Coordinates of C-alpha atoms and ligand atoms in Angstrom, one line a residue:
Chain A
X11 CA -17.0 11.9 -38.4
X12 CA -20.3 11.8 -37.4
X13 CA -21.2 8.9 -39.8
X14 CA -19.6 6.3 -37.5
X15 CA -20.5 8.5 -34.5
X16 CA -23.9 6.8 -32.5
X17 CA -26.4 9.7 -34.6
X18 CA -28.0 10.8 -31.1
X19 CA -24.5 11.5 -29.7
X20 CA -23.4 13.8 -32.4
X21 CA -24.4 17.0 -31.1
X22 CA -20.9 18.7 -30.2
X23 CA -22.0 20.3 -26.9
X24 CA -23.4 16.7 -26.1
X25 CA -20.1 15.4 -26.6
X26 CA -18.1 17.6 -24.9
X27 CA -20.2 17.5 -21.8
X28 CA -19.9 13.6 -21.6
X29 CA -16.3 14.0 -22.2
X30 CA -16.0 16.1 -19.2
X31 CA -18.0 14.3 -17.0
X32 CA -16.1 10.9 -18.0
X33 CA -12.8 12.5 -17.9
X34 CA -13.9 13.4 -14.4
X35 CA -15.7 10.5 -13.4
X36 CA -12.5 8.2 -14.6
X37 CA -10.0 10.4 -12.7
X38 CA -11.8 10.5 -9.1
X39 CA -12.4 6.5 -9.9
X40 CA -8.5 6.0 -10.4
X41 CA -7.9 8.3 -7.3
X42 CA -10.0 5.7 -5.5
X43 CA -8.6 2.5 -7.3
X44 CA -5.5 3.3 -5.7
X45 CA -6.9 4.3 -2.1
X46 CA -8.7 0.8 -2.6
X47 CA -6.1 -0.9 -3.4
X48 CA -3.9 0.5 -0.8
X49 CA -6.1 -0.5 2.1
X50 CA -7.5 -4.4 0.5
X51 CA -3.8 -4.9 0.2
X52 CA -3.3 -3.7 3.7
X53 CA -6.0 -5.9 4.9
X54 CA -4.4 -8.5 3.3
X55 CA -1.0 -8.0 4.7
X56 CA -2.4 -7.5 8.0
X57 CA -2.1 -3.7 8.6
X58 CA -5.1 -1.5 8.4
X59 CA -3.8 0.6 5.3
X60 CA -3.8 4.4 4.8
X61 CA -6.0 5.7 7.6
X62 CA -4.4 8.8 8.4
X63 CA -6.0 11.5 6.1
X64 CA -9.5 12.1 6.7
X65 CA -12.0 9.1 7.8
X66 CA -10.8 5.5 6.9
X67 CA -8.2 7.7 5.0
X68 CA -10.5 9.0 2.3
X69 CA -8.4 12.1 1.6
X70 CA -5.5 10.7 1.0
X71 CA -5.4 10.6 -2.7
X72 CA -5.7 14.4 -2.7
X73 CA -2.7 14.8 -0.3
X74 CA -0.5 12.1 -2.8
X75 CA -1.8 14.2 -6.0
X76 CA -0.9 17.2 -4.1
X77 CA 2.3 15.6 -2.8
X78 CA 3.5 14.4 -7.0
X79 CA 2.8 17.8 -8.0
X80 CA 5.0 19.8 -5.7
X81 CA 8.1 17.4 -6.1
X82 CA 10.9 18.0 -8.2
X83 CA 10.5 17.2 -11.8
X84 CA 13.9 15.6 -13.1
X85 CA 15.2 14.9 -16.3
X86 CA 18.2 13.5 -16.4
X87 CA 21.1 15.1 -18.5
X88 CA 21.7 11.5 -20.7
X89 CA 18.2 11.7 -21.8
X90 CA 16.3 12.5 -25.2
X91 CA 14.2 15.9 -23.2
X92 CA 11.9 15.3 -26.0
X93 CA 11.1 12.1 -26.1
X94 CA 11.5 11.6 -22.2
X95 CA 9.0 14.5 -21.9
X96 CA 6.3 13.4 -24.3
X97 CA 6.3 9.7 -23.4
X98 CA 4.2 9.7 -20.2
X99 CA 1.6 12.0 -22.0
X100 CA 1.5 8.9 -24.7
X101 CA 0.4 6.9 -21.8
X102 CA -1.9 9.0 -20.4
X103 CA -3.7 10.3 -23.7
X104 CA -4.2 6.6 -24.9
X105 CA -5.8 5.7 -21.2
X106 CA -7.7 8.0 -21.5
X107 CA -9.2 7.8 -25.0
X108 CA -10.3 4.2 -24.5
X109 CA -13.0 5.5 -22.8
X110 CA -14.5 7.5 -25.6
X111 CA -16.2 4.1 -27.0
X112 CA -17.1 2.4 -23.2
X113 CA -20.9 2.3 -23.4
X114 CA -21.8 2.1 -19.7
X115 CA -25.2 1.2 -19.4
X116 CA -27.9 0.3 -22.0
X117 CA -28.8 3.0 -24.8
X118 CA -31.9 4.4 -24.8
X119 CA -33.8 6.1 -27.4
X120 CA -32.0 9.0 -28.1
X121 CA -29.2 8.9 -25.7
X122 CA -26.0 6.3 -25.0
X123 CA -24.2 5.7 -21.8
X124 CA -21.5 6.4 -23.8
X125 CA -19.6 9.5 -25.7
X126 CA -19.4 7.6 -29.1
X127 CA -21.4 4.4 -29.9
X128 CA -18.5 3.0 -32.2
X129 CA -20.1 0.2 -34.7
X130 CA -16.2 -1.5 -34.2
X131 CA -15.9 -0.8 -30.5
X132 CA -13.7 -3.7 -29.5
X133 CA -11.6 -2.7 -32.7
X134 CA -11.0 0.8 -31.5
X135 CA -10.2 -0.6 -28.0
X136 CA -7.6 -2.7 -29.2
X137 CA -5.7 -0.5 -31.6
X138 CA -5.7 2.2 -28.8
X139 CA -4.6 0.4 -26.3
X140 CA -1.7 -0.9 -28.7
X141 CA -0.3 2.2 -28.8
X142 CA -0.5 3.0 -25.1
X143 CA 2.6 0.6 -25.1
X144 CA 4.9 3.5 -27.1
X145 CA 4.6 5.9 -23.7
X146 CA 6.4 2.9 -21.1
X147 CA 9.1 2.0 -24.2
X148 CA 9.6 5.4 -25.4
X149 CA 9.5 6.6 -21.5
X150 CA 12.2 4.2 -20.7
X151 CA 14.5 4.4 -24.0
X152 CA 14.5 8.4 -23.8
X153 CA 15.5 8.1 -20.0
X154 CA 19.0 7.1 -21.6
X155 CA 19.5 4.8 -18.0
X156 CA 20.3 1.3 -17.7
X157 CA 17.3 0.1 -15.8
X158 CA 14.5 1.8 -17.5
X159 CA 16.1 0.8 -20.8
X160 CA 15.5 -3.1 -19.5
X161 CA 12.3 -2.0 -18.4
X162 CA 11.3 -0.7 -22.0
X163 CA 12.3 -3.8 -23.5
X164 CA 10.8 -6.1 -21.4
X165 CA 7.5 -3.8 -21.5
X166 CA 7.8 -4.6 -25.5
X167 CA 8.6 -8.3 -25.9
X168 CA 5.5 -8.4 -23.0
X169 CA 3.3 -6.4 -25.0
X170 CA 3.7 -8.6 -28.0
X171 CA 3.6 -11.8 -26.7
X172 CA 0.1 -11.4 -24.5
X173 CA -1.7 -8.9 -27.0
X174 CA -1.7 -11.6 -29.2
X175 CA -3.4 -14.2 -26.5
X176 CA -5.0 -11.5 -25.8
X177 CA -6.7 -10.7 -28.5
X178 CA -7.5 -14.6 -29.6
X179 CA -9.3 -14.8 -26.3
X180 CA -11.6 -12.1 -27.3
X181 CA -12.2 -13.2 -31.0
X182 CA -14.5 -16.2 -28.9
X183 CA -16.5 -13.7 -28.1
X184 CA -17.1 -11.6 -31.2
X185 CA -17.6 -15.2 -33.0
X186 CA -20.6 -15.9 -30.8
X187 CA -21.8 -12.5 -30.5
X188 CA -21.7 -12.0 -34.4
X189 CA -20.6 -8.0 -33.9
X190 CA -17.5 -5.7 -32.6
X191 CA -20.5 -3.3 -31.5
X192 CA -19.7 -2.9 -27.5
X193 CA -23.7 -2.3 -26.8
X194 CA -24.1 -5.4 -29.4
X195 CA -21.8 -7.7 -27.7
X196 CA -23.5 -7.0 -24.7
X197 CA -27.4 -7.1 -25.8
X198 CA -26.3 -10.5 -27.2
X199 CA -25.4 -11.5 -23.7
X200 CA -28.5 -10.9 -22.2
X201 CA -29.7 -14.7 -21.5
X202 CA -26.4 -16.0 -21.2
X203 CA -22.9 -14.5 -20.4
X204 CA -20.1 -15.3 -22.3
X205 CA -17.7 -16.1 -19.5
X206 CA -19.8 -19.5 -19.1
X207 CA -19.6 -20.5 -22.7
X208 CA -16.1 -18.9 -23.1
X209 CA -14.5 -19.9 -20.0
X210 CA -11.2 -20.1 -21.4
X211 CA -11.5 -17.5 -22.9
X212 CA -12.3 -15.3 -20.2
X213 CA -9.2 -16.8 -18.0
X214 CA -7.3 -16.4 -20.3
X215 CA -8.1 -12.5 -20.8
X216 CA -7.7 -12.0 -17.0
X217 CA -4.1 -13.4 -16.9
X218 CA -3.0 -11.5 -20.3
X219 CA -4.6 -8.5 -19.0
X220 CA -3.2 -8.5 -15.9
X221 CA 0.3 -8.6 -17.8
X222 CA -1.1 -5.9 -20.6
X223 CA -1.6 -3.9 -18.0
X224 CA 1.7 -4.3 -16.2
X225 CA 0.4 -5.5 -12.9
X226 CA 1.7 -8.0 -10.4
X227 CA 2.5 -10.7 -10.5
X228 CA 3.8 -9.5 -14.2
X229 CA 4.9 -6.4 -13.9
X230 CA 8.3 -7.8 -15.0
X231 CA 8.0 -4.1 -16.7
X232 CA 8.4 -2.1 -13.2
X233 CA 9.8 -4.7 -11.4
X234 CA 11.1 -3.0 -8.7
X235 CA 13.3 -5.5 -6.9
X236 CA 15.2 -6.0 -9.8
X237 CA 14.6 -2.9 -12.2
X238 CA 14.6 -0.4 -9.6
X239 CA 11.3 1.3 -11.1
X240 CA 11.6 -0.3 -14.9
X241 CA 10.9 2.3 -17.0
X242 CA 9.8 4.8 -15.3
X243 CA 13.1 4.9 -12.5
X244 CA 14.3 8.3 -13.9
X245 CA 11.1 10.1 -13.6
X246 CA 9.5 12.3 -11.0
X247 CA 7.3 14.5 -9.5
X248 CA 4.2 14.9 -11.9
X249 CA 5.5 12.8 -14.8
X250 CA 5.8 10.0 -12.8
X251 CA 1.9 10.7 -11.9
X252 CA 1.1 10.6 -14.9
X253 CA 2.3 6.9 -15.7
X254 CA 0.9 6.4 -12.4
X255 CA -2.5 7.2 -13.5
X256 CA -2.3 5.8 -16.7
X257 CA -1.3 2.9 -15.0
X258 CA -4.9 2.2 -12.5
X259 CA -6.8 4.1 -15.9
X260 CA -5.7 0.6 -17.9
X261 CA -6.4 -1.6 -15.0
X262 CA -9.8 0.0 -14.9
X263 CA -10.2 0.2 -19.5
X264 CA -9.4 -4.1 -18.7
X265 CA -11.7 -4.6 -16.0
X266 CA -14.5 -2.7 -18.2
X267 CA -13.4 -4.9 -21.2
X268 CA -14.0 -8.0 -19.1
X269 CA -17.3 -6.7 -17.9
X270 CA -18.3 -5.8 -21.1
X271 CA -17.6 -9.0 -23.0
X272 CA -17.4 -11.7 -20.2
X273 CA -19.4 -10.8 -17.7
X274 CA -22.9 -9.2 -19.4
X275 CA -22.1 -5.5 -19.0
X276 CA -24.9 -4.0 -17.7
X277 CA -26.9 -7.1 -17.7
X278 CA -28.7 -7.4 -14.2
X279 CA -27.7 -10.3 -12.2
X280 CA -30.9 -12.8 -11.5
X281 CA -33.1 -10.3 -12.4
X282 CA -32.2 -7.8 -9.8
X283 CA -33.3 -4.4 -12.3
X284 CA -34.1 -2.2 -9.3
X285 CA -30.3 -1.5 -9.3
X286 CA -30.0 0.4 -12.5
X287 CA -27.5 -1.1 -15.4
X288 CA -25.0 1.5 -14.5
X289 CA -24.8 0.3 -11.2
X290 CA -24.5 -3.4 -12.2
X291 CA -21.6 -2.5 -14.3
X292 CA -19.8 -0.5 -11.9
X293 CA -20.2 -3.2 -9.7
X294 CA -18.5 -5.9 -12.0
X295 CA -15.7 -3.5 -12.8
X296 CA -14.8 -2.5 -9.1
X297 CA -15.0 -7.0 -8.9
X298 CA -12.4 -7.2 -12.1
X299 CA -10.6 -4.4 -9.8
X300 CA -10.3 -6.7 -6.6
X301 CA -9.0 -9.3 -8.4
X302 CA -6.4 -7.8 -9.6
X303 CA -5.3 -6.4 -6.0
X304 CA -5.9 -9.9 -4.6
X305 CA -3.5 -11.3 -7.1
X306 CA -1.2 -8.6 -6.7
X307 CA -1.4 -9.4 -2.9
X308 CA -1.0 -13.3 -3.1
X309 CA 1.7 -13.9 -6.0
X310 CA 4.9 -12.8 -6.2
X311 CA 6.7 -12.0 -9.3
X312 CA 7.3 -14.3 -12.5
X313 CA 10.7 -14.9 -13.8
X314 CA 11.0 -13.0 -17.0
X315 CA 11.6 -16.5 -19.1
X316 CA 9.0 -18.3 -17.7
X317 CA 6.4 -15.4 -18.4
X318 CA 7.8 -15.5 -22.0
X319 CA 7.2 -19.4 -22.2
X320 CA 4.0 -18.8 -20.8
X321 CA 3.1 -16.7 -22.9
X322 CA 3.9 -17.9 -26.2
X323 CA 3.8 -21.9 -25.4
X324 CA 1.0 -21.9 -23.1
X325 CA -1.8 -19.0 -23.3
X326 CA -1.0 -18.3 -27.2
X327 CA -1.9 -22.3 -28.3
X328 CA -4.4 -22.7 -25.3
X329 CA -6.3 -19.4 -26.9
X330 CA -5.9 -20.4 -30.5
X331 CA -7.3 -24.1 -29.8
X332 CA -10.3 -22.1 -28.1
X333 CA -11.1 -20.2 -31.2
X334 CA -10.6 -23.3 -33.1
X335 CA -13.4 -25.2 -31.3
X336 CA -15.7 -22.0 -31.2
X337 CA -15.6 -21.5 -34.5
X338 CA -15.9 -24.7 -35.2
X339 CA -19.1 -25.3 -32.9
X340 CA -20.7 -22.0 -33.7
X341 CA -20.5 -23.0 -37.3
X342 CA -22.0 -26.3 -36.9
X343 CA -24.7 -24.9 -35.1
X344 CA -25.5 -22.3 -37.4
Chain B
X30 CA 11.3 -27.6 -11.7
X31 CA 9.3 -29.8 -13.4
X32 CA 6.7 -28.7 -15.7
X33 CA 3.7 -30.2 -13.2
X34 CA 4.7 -27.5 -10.5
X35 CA 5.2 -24.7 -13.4
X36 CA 1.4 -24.9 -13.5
X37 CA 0.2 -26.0 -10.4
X38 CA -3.3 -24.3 -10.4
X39 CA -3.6 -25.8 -7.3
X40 CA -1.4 -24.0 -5.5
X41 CA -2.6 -20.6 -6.7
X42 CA -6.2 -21.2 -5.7
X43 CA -4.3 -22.2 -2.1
X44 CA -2.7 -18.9 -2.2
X45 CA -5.5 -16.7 -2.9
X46 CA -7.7 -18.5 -0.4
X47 CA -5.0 -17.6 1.9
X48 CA -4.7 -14.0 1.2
X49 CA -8.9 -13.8 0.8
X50 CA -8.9 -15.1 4.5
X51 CA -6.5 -12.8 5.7
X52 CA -8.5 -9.8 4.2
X53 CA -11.0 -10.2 7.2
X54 CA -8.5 -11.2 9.9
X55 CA -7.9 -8.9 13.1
X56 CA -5.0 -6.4 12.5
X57 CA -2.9 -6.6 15.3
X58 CA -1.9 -3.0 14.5
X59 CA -1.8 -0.5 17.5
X60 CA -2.2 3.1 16.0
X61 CA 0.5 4.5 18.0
X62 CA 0.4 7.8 18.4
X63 CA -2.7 8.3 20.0
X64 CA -2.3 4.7 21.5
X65 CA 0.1 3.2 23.0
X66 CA 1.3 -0.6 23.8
X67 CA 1.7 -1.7 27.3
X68 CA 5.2 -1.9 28.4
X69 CA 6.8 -4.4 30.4
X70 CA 6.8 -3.5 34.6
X71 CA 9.7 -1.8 35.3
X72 CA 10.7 -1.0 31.8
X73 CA 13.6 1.5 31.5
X74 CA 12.8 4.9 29.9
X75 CA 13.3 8.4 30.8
X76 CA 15.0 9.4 34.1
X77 CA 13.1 11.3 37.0
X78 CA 14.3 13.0 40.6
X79 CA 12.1 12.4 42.9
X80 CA 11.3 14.6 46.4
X81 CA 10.4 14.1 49.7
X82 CA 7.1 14.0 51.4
X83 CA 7.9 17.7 52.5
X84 CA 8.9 18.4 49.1
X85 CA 12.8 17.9 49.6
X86 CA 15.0 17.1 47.1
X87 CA 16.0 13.3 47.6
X88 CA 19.3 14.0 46.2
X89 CA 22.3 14.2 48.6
X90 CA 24.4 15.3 45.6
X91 CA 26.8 12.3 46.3
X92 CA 28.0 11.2 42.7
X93 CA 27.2 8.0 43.1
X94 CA 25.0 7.8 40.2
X95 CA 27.3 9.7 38.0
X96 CA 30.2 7.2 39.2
X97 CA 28.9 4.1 38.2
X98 CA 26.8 4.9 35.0
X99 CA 28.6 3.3 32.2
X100 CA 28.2 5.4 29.8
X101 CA 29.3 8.7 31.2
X102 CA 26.1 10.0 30.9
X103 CA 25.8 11.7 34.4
X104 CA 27.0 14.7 35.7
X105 CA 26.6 15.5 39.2
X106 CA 28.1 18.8 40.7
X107 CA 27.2 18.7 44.4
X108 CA 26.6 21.9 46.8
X109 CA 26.3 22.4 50.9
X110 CA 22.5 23.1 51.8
X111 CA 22.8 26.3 53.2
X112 CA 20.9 26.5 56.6
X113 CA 18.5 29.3 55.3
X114 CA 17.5 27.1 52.5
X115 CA 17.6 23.9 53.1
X116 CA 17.4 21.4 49.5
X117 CA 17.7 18.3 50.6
X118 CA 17.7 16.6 54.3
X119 CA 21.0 15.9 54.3
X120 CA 24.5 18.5 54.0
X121 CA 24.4 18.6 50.8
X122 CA 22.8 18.7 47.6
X123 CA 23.0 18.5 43.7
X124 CA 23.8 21.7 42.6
X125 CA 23.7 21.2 38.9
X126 CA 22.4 17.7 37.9
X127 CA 22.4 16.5 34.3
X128 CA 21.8 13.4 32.2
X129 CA 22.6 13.3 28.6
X130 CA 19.9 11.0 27.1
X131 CA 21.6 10.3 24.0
X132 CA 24.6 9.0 26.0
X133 CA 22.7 7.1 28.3
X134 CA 21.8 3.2 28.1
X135 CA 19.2 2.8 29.7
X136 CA 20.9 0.2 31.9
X137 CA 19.5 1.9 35.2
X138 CA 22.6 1.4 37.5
X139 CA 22.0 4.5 38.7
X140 CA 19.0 3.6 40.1
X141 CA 20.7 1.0 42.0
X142 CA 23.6 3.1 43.3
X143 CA 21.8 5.7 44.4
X144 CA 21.6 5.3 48.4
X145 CA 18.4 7.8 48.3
X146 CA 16.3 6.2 45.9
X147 CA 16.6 9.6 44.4
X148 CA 17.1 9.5 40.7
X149 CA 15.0 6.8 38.9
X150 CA 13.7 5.5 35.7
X151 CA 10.5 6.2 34.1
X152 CA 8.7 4.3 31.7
X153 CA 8.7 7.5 29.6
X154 CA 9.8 6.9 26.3
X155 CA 9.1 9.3 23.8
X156 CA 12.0 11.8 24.2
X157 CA 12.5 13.1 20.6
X158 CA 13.7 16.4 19.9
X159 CA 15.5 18.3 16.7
X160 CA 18.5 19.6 18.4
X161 CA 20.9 17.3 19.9
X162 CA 21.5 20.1 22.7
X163 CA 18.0 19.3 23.9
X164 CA 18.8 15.7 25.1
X165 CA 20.8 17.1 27.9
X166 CA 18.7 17.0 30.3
X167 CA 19.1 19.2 33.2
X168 CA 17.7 19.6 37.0
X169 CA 14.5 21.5 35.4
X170 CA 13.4 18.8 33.4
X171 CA 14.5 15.7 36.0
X172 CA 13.0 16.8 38.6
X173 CA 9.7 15.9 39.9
X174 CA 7.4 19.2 39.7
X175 CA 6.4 20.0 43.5
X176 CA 2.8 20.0 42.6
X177 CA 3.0 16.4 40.9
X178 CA 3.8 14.8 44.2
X179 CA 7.1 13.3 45.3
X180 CA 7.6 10.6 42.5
X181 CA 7.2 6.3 42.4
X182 CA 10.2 4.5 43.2
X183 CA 10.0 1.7 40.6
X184 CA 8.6 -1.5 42.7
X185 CA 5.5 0.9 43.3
X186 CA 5.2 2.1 40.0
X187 CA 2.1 0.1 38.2
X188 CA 2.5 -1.7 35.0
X189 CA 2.1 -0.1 31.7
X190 CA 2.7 3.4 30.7
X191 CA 1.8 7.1 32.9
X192 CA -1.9 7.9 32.2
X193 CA -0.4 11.1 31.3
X194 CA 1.0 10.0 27.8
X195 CA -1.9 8.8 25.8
X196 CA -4.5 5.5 25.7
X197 CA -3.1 1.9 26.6
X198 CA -3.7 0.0 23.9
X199 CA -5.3 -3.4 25.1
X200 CA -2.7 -5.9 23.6
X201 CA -1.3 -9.3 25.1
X202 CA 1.2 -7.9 27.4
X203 CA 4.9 -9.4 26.2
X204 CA 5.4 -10.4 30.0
X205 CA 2.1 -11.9 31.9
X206 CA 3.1 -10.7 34.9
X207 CA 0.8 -14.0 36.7
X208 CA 2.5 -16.6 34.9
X209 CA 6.1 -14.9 34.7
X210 CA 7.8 -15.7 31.6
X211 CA 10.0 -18.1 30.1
X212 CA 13.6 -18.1 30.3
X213 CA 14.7 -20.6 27.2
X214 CA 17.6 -21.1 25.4
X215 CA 17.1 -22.4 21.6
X216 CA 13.9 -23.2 22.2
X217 CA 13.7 -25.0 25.4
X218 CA 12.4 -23.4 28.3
X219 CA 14.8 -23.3 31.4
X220 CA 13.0 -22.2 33.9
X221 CA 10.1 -20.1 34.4
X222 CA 11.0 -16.5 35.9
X223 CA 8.4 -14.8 38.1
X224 CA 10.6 -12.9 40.3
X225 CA 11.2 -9.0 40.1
X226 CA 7.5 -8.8 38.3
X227 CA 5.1 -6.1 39.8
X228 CA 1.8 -6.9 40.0
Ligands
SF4_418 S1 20.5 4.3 33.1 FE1 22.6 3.6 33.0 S2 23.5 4.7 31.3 FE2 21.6 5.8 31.8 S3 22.3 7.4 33.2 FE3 21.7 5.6 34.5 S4 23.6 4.5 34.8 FE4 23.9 5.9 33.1
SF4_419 S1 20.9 10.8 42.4 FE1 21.4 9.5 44.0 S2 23.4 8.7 43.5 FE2 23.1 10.4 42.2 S3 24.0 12.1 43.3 FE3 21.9 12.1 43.9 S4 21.8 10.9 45.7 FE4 23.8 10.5 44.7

């Protein structure tokens, strides 16, 4: 293990503190993700959003964790228990191990901002996130429902169509940075961030991962008006929390992907350095976070066959013609 | 739709722009509980009895109210004034007087029929309760306490809600009370009403 392991990370008690420190850190930031989101939608819609609990409404993701936990936790009598019971740990468990190879600010010597420096970061990333997919179709199979079976398939034809974008948009970036090393990728964006070179790139990561991560306006997987709650309609109380928070826990693993490999990490912006790199990159990620409110608050939602022909006629070629002409240029160039 | 409006980038950037603007717009919220919109002059809420200078019940116990309420909401079961204690200047008085606010209307008829300007309507609004029983409101409740004074009839009572209930919210009023307001039928104004406004 501790081969691939960063060597100055692979102290065990080392490890285990950062873990629980992220896995603290990344729970409070979800908390206020969805406090945050709650009140820029508001805003947006005109209302003043939760204000009730505490000042501006600061407490009120304590009262809604509180409020999940003490509800009723359902399971309905057509469904797999098993299956229906394990599926939203899937989701949560894969969230949260994402973070294990986020580097959050520069490494120095004999420390990383992060609890493993993985050599094949944006590898790891990827295949973990994949499997995050198996807790929402699993979920909504076992619930043995109508809706949340639609949801479940949707959620997988989704999945499959925009990884794939997905992951042609990124293969830009590894091209030009010549490494799948997070802290490499970024270093190599120190003069120049890749989301000028790789524009298209970049957009088109921001739409795919706004549908990866199930979000307005392509959460065609939750779709409420239509799916009643997609796949996740049968559950309650703390299992539906924990969808919930696996939920904001991608939206925040996307928005650190895009700030990682579009937008310079923790690369200071005009040479500001008196704000620490940590600081930069929290910055960039709460940005990547507003988006993705302010599109949930502007568009409404995209008719399942156009999102497909989207998808695979549209972002799919557009991505693949992008990696094309980057390969293409970067191998002219040298 | 044609494939040009499938992809009209256009249009999203219009939308977000929208939304962005919005973001940092005034809310015309009014956090209600603690305060309160302005209500119309004269608006029709809960009911009150009102006194006397010299703290006599205005109520002559005639059933006029009770009568013409259209809604049956009114139940008025007189009594003679006895001359060792006198209620009310005249013979007699309301003995039992009750109003069930669930039944009522709000139409205020009873205002107009009473010939004592005894029994009125407040702008009072917030009447809720968890047992239906508790709507019934009775003599105890209706009645103007002695110490409050003897009660506004409604041409004296000032616009907005009692100071008692809470902060006015400052809000456009939905009746200038100045101008009047317009009286329109499918979008074109009739006439301009100003009479009936207080002040
Ligand atoms: S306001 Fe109308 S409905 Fe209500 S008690 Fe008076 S007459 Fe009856
Ligand atoms: S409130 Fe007025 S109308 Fe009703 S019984 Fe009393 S005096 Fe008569």
């Amino acid at each position: 293990m501790n081969a691939w392991l960063s060597p100055q990370s692979s102290l065990w008690w080392a490890v285990l503190i950062k873990c629980g420190v992220l896995l603290f850190v990344v729970i409070t930031s979800f908390a206020y993700a969805m406090l945050f989101e709650r009140k820029i939608i508001g805003w947006m819609q005109l209302r003043p959003g939760p204000n009730r609990v505490g000042p501006w409404g600061l407490l009120q993701p304590l009262v809604d964790a509180l409020k999940l936990i003490l509800k009723e936790d359902l399971t309905p009598k057509t469904a797999d228990p098993l299956i229906y019971r394990l599926a939203p740990f899937i989701s949560l468990v894969t969230a949260f191990s994402v973070y294990a190879v986020i580097p959050f600010s520069e490494p120095g010597p004999g420390n990383v901002w992060a609890v493993g420096d993985v050599n094949a970061g944006i590898l790891v990333i990827l295949a973990i996130t994949s499997i995050g997919v198996y807790g929402i179709s699993l979920g909504g199979w076992a619930s043995g429902s109508k809706y949340p079976l639609l949801g479940s398939v949707r959620s997988t034809a989704q999945m499959i169509s925009y990884e794939l974008a997905m992951a042609m948009s990124l293969i830009g970036v590894l091209i030009l940075a010549g490494t799948t090393s997070l802290v490499g990728i970024v270093n190599s964006q120190a003069k120049l961030w890749f989301f000028i070179p790789q524009f298209v790139g970049f957009i088109i990561y921001v739409v795919t991962a706004v549908a990866e991560t199930n979000r307005a306006p392509f959460d065609l997987v939750e779709a409420d008006a239509e799916l009643v709650g997609g796949f996740n309609t049968e559950y309650s109380g703390l299992r539906f929390g924990l969808f919930f928070i696996a939920e904001y826990i991608n939206m925040l693993t996307v928005s650190c992907i895009a700030t990682l490999l579009f937008l310079g990490g923790w690369n200071a912006v005009g040479g500001l350095t008196m704000i620490p790199g940590i600081g930069w990159f929290l910055l960039k990620v709460a940005f990547f976070m507003f988006v993705y409110i302010w599109l949930r608050a502007t568009f409404p939602r995209i008719r399942y066959d156009r999102l497909m022909a989207f998808g695979w006629k549209v972002l799919l070629p557009v991505a693949t013609l992008n990696l094309v002409i980057t390969a293409f240029v970067v191998a002219v160039r040298g | 739709m044609s494939r040009k409006k499938l992809y009209n980038v256009g249009a999203l950037l219009t939308g977000l722009a929208i939304t962005f603007k919005y973001m940092f717009k005034r809310k015309p919220t009014i956090q209600y509980p603690s305060r309160k919109k302005k209500h119309a002059p004269r608006f029709h809420g809960l009911h009150e009895l009102r006194r006397y200078g010299d703290g006599k019940e205005r109520c002559i116990g005639c059933e006029l109210c009770s009568s013409v309420c259209p809604a049956n909401a009114i139940t008025v079961i007189g009594a003679e004034n006895s001359p060792g204690d006198r209620r009310s200047p005249g013979e007699r008085y309301a003995a039992r007087y009750e109003i069930d606010e669930l039944r009522c209307i709000f139409c205020g008829m009873c205002e107009e029929a009473c010939p004592t300007d005894a029994i009125v309507l407040t702008p009072r609004f917030e009447m809720s309760d968890y047992r239906r029983g508790s709507f019934i409101y009775s003599k105890d409740r209706l009645l103007v306490p002695p110490e409050a004074g003897v009660g506004l009839a409604p041409d004296d009572r000032p616009n907005g809600i009692p100071s008692d209930l809470g902060s006015v919210a400052e809000t456009k009023s939905t009746v200038d009370t100045d101008e009047g307001y317009d009286a329109t039928w499918r979008g074109t104004i009739l006439k301009t009403q100003t009479k009936g406004l207080a002040g």
